[in-house]
Each structure stands twice: as C-alpha cells, then as structure tokens.
CSV table of N, CA and C in Angstrom, one decimal:
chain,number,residue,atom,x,y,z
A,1,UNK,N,0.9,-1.2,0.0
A,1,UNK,CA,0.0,0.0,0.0
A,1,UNK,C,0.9,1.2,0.0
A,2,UNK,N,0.1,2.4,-0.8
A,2,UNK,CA,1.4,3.5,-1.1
A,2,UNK,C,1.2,4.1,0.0
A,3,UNK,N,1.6,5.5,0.0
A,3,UNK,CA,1.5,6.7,1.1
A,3,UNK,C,0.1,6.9,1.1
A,4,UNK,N,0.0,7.3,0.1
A,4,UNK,CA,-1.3,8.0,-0.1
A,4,UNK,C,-2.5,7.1,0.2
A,5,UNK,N,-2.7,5.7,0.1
A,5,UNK,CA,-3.4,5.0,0.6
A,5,UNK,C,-3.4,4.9,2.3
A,6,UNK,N,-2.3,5.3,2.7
A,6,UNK,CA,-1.8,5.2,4.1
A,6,UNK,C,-2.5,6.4,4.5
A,7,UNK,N,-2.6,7.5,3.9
A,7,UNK,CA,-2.9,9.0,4.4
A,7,UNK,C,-4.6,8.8,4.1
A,8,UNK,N,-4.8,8.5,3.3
A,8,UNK,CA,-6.3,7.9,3.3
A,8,UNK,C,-7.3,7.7,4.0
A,9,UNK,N,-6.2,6.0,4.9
A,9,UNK,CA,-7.2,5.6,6.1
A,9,UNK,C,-6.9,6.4,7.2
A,10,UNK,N,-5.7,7.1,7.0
A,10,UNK,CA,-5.4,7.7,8.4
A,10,UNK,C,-6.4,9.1,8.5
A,11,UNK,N,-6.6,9.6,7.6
A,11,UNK,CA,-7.8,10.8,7.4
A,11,UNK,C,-8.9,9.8,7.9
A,12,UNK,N,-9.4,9.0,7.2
A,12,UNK,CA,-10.8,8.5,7.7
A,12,UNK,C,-10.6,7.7,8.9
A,13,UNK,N,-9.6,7.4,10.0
A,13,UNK,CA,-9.4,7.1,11.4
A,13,UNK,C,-9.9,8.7,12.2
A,14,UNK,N,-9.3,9.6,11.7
A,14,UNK,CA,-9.8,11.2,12.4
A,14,UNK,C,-11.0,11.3,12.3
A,15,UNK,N,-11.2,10.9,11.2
A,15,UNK,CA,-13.1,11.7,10.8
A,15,UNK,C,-13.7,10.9,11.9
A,16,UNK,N,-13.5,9.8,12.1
A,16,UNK,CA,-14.3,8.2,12.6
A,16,UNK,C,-14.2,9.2,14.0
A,17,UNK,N,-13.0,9.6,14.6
A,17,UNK,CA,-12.6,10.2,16.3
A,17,UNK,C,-13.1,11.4,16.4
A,18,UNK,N,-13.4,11.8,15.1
A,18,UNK,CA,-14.3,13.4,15.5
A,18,UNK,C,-15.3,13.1,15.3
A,19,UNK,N,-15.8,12.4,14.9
A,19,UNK,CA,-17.7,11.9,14.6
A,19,UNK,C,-17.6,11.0,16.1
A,20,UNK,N,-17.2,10.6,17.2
A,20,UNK,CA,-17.2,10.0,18.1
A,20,UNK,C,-17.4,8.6,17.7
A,21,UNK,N,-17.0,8.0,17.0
A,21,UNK,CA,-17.0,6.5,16.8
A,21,UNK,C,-15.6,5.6,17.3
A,22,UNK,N,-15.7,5.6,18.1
A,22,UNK,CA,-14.4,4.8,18.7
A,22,UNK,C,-14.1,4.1,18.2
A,23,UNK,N,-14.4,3.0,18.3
A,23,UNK,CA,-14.5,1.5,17.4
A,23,UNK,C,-14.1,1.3,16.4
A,24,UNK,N,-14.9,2.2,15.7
A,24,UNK,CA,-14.0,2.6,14.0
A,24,UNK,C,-13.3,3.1,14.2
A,25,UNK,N,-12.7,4.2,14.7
A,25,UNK,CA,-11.3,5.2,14.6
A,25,UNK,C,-10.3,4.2,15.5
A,26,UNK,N,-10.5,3.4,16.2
A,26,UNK,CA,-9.0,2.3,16.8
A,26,UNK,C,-9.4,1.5,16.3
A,27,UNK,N,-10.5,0.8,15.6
A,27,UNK,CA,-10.0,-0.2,14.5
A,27,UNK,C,-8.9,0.7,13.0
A,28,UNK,N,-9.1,1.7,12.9
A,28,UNK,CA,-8.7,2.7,11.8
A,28,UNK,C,-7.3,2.7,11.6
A,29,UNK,N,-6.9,3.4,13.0
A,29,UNK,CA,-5.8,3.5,13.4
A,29,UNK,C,-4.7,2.3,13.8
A,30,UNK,N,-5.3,1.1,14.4
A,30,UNK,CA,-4.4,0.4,14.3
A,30,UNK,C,-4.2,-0.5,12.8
A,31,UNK,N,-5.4,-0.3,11.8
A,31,UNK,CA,-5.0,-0.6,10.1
A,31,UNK,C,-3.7,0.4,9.7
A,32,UNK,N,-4.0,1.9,10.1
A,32,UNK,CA,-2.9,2.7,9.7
A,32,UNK,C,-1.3,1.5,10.0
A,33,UNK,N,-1.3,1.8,11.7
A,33,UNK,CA,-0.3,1.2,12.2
A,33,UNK,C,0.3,-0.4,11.5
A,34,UNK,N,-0.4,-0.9,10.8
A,34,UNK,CA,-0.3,-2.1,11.0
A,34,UNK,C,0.3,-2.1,9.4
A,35,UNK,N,0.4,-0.8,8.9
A,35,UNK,CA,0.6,-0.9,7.1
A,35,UNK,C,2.2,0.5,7.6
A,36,UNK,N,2.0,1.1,8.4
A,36,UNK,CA,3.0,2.0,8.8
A,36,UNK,C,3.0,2.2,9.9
A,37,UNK,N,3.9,1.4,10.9
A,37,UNK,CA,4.4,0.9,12.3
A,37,UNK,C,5.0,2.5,12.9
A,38,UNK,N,5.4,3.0,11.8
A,38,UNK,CA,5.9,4.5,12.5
A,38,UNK,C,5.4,6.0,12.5
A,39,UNK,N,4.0,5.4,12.4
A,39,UNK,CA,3.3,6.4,11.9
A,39,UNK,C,3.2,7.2,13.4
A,40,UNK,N,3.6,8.7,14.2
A,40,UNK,CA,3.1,8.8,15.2
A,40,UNK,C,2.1,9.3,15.4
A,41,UNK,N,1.5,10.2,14.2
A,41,UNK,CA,0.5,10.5,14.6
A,41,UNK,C,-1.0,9.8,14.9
A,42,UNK,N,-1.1,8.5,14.2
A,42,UNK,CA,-2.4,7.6,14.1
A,42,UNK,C,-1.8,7.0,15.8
A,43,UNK,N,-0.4,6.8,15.9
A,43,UNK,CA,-0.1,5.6,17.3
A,43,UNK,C,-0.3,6.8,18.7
A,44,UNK,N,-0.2,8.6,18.2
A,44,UNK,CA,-1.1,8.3,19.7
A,44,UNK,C,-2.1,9.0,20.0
A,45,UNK,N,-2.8,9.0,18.5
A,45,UNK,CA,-3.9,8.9,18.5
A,45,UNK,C,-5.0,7.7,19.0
A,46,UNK,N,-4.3,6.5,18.9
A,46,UNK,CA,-4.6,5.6,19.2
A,46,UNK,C,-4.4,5.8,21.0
A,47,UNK,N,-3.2,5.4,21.1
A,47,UNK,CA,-3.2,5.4,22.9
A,47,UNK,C,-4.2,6.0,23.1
A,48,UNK,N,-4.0,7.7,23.1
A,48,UNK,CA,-4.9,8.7,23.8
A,48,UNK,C,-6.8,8.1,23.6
A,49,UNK,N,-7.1,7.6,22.8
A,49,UNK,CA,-8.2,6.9,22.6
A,49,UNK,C,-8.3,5.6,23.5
A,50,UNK,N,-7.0,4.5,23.4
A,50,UNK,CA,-7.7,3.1,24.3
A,50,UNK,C,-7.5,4.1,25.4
A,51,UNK,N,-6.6,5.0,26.3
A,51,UNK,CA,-6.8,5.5,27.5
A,51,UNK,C,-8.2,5.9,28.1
A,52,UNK,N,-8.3,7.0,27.0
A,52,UNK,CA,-10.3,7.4,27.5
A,52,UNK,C,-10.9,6.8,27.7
A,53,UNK,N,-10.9,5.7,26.3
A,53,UNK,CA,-11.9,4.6,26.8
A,53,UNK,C,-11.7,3.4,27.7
A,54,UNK,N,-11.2,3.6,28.0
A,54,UNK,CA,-11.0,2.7,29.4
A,54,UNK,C,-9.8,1.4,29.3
A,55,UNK,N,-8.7,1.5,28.2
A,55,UNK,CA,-8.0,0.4,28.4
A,55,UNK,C,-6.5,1.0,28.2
A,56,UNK,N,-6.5,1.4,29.8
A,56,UNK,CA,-4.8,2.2,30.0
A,56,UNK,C,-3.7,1.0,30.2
A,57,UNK,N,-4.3,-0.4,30.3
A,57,UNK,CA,-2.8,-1.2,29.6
A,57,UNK,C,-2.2,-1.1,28.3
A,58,UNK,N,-3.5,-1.3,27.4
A,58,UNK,CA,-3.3,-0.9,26.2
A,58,UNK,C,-2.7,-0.1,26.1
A,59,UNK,N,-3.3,1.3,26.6
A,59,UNK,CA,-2.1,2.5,26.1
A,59,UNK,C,-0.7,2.7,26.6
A,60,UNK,N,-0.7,2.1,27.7
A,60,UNK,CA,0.7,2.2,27.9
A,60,UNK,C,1.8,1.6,27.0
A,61,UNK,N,1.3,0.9,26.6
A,61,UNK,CA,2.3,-0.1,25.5
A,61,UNK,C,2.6,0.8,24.3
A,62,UNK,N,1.6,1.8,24.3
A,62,UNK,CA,1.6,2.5,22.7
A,62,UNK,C,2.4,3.6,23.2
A,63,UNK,N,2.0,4.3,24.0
A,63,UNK,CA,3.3,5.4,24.9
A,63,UNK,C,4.4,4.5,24.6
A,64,UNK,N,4.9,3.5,25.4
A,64,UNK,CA,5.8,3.1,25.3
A,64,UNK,C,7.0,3.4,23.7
A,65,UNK,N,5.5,2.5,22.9
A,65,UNK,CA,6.0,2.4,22.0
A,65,UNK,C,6.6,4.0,21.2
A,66,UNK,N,5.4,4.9,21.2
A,66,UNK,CA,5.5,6.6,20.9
A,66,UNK,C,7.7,7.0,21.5
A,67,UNK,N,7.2,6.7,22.5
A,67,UNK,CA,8.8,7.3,23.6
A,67,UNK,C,9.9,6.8,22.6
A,68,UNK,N,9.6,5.3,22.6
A,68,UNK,CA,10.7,5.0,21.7
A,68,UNK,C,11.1,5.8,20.4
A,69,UNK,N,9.9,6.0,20.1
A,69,UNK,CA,10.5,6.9,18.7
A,69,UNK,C,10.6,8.6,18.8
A,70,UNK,N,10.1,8.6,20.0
A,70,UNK,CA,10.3,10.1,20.1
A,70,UNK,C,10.7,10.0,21.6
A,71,UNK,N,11.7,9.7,22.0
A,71,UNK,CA,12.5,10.0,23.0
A,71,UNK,C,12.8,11.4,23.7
A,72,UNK,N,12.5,12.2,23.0
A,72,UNK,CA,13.2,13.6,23.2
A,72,UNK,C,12.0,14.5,23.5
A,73,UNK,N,10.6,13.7,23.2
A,73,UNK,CA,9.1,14.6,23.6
A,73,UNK,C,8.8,14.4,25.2
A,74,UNK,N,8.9,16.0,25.5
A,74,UNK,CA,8.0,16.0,26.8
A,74,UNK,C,6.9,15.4,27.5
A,75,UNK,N,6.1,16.1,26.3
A,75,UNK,CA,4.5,15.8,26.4
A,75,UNK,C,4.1,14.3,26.4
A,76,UNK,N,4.6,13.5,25.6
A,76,UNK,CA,4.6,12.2,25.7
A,76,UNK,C,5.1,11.6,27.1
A,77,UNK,N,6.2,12.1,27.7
A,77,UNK,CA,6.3,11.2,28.7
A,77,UNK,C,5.1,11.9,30.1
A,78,UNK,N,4.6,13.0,29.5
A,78,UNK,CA,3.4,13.7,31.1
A,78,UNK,C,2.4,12.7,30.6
A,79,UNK,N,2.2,12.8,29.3
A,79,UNK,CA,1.2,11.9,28.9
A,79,UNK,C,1.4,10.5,29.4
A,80,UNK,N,2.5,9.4,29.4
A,80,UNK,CA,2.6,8.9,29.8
A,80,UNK,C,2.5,8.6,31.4
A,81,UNK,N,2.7,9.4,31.8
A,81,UNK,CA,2.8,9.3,33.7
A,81,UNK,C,1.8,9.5,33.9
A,82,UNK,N,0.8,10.2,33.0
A,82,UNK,CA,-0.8,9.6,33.3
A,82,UNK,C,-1.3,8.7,33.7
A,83,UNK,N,-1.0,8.0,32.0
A,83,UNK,CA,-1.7,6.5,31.7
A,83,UNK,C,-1.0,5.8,33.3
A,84,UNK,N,0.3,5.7,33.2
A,84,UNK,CA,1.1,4.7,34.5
A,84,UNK,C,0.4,4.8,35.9
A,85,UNK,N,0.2,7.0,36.3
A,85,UNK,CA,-0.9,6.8,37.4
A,85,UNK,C,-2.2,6.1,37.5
A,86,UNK,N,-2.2,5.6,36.4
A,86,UNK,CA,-4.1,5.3,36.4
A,86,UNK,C,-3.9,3.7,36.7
A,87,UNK,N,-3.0,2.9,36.1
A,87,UNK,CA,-2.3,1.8,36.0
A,87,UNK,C,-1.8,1.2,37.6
A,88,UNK,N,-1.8,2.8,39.1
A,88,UNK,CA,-1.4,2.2,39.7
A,88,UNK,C,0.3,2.4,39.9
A,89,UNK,N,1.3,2.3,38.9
A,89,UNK,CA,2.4,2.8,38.8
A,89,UNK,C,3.0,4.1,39.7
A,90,UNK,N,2.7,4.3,40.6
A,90,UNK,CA,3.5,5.9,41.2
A,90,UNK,C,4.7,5.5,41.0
A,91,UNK,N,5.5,4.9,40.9
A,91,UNK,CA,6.9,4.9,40.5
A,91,UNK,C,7.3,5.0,39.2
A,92,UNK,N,6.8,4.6,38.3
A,92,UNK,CA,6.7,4.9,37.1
A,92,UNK,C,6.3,6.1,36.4
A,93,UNK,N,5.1,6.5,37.4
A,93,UNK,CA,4.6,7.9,37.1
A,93,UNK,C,5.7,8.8,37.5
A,94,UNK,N,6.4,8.7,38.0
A,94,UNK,CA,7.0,9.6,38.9
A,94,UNK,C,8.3,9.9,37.9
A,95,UNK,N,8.7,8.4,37.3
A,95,UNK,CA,10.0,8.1,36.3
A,95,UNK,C,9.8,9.2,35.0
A,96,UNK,N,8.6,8.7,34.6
A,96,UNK,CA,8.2,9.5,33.6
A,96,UNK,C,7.8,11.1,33.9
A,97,UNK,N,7.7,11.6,35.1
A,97,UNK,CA,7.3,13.3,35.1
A,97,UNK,C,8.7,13.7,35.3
A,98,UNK,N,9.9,12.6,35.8
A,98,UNK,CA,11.0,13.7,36.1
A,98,UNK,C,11.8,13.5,34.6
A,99,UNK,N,11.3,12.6,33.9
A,99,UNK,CA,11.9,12.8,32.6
A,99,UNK,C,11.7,14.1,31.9
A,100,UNK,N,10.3,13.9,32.0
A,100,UNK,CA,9.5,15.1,31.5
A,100,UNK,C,10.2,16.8,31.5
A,101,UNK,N,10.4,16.4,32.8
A,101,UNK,CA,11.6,18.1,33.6
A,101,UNK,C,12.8,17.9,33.0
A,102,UNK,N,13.2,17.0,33.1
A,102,UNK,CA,14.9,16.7,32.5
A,102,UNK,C,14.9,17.2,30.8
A,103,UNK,N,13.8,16.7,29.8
A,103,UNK,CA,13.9,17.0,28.6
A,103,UNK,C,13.8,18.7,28.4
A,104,UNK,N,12.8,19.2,29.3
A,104,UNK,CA,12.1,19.9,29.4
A,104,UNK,C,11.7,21.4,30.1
A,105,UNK,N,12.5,21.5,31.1
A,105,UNK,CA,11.9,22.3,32.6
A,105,UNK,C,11.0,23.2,32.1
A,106,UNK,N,10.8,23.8,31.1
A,106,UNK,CA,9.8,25.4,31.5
A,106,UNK,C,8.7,24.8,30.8
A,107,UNK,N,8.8,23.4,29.8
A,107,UNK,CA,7.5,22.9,29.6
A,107,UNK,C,6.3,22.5,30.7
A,108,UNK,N,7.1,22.2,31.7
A,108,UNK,CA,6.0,21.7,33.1
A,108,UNK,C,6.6,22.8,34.4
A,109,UNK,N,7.4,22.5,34.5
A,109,UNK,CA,7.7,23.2,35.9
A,109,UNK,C,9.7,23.3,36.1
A,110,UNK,N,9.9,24.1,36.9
A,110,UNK,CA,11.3,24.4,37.4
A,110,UNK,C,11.3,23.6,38.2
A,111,UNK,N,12.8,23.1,38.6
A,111,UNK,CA,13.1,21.9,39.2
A,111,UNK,C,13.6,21.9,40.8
A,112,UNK,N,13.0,23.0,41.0
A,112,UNK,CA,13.3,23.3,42.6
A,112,UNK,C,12.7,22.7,43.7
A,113,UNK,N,12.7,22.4,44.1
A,113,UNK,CA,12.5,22.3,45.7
A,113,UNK,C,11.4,22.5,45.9
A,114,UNK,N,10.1,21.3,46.4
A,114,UNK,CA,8.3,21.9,46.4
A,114,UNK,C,7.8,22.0,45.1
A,115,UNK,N,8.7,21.6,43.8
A,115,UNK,CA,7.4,21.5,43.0
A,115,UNK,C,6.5,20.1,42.8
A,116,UNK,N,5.3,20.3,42.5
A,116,UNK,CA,4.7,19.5,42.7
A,116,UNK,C,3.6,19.6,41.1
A,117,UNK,N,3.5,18.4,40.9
A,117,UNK,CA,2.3,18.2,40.0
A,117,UNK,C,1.0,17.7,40.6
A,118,UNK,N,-0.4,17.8,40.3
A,118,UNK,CA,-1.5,18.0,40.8
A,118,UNK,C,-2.4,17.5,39.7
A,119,UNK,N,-3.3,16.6,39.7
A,119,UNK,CA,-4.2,16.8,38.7
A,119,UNK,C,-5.4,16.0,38.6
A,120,UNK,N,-6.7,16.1,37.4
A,120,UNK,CA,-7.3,15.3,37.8
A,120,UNK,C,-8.0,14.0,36.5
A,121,UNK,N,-8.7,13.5,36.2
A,121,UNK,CA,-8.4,12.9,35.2
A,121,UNK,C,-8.9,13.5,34.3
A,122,UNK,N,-9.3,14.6,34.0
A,122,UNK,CA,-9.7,15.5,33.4
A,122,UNK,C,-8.1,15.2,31.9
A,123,UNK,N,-7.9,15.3,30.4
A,123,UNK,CA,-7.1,15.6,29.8
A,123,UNK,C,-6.4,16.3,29.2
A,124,UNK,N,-7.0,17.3,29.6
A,124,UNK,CA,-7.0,18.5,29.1
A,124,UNK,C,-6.0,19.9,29.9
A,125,UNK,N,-5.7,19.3,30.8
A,125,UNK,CA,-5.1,20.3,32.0
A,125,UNK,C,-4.7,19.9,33.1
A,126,UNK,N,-3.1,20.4,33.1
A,126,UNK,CA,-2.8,20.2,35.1
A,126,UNK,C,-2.5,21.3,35.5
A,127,UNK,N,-2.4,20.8,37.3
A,127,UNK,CA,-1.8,22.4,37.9
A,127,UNK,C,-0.8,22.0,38.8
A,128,UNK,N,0.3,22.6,38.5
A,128,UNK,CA,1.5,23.0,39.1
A,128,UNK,C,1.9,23.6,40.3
A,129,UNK,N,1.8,23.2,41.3
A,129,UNK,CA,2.1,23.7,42.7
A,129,UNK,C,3.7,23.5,43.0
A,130,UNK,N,4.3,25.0,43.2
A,130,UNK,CA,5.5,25.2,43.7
A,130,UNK,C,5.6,25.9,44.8
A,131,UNK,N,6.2,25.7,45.8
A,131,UNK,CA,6.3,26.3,46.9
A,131,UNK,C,5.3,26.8,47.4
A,132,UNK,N,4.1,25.8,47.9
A,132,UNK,CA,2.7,26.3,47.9
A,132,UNK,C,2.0,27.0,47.1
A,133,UNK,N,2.5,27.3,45.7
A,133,UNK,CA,1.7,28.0,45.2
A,133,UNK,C,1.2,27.8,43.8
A,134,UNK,N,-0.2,28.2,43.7
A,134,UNK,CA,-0.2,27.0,42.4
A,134,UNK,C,-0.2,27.8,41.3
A,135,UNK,N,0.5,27.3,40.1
A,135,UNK,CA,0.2,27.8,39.2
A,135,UNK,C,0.1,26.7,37.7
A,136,UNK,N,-0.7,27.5,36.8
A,136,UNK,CA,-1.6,26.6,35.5
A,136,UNK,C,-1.0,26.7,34.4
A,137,UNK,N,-0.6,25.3,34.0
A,137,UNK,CA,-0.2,25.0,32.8
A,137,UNK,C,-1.0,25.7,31.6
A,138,UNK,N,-0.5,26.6,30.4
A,138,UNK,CA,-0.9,27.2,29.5
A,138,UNK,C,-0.8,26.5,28.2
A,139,UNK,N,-0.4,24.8,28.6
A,139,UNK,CA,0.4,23.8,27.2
A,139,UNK,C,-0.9,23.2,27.5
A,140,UNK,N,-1.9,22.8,27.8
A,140,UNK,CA,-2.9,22.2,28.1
A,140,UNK,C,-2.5,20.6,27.9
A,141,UNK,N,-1.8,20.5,28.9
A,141,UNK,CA,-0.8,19.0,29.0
A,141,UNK,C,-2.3,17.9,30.3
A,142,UNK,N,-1.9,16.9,29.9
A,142,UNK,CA,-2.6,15.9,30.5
A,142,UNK,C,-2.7,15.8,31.9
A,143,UNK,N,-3.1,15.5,33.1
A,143,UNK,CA,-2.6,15.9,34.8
A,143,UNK,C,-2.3,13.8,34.7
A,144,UNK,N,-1.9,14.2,36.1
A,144,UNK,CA,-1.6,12.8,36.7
A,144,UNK,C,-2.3,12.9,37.6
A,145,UNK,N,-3.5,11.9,37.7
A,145,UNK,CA,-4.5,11.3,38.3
A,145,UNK,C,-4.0,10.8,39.9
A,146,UNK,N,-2.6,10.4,40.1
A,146,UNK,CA,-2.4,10.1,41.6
A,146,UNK,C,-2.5,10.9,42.7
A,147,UNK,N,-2.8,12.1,42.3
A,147,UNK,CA,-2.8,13.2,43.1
A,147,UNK,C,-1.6,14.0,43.7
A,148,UNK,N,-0.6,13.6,44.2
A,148,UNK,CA,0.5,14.9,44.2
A,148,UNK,C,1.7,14.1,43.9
A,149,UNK,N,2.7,14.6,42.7
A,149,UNK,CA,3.9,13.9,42.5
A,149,UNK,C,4.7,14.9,42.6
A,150,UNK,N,5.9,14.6,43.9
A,150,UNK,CA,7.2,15.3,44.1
A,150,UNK,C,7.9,15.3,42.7
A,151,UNK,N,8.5,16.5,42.1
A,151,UNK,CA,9.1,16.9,41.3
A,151,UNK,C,10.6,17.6,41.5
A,152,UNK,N,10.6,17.4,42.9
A,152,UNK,CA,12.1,17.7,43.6
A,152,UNK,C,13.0,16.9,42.5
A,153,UNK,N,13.0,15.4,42.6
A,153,UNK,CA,14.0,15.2,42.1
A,153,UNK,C,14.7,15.4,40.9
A,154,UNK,N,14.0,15.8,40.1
A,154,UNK,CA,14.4,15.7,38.9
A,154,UNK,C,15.5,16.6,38.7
C-alpha cells in the first residue's frame, strides 16, 4: 500500500474520532499502524483513545512504544505518567514526570524544591504547585491522576 493509501485511512481514522466513533477510529488506526508501524501521529492517537476509553494497559504499550520513537518529547512522557498513574504505577509515574523536567523544565515546571504536580483525570489540563503556590499550565498537558507527584527530584 502507497503513502497516499496510508494518508487515506489515516484521514478516515480522524473523521471516525471526530464523529465519536471509537470502534471505527482504533480499528482505523491500528489498520494505519499495521501498514505503517511509524506512523506517530495515528499511534497516539490511538493510545490517547484506548486510554479514554478505558483500556490504560493498552495505552501504555503504545506510549511506550510513541517514547521509543520520540524520546526527546516532553509531552509524551506527562502523557505517559498519566496512563502509568491510572495503571497504579507511582513509580513509574514519577519516572516518567521527572523525565519530562529533564527534557524539558519550563515545559511543566522548574526543578526546585516543592514542586509539585497535581491533577485530575480530566485531559485536558494540570496544575502545578511550587512552593505552595499553584500555578496553570498554559500547554494544556494531561494531569496525573495520583494526586500529588514530588518533582524535587528531577
């Protein structure tokens, strides 16, 4: 199958996720994936989909897989430390938000002493508490559902 067959279904995987058809858009998207393995935009579109709908093992595999190829993205690993808080993971969540700082710092937070991430499963938005004081993400980044992760270390 050419590109353009590839760009095809991957157009009609969106339409399927903006008309709310789940079903069809991660059946869509994993046809994309399955004809082009590196596609990132259909793979996290996909995660971000099994997540909502309720299957954050599945997405973690696809994060996973996303990191691997984009190692160097922020947003993917907050996103990530999501899916892992939901999963249960605080240590993992934790791995993945101070990566997040390490790639990153002024994307989420400064690495001082009291910061803290906050959030709720809402995906659309976290909030950032530093030294008691909170302040709002303007990247409209994912929160981590465990409710407060030390960001000291990073």
């Amino acid at each position: 199958m050419n590109s353009n067959s590839v760009q095809h279904l991957f157009q009609a995987a969106c339409k399927a996720q903006q008309a709310q058809q789940s079903r069809k858009a991660i059946s869509k998207f994993e046809s994309v994936l399955a004809l082009a393995p590196t596609h990132i935009d259909a793979r996290f579109r996909l995660a971000s989909m099994l997540f909502q709908g309720g299957a954050p093992e599945r997405a973690a595999k696809e994060f996973e897989t996303l990191i691997a190829q984009a190692p160097d993205n922020s947003e993917l690993r907050v996103r990530q430390a999501q899916v892992l808080s939901a999963l249960g993971d605080g240590e993992g969540c934790a791995s993945a938000l101070e990566q997040a700082v390490r790639i990153d710092p002024a994307n989420i937070a400064g690495t001082s002493s009291g910061s803290a991430l906050v959030g709720s499963m809402e995906w659309n938005s976290y909030h950032l508490f530093r030294d008691g004081e909170q302040m709002v993400s303007n990247r409209a980044l994912c929160p981590v559902s465990a409710g407060l992760v030390d960001l000291s270390r990073a």
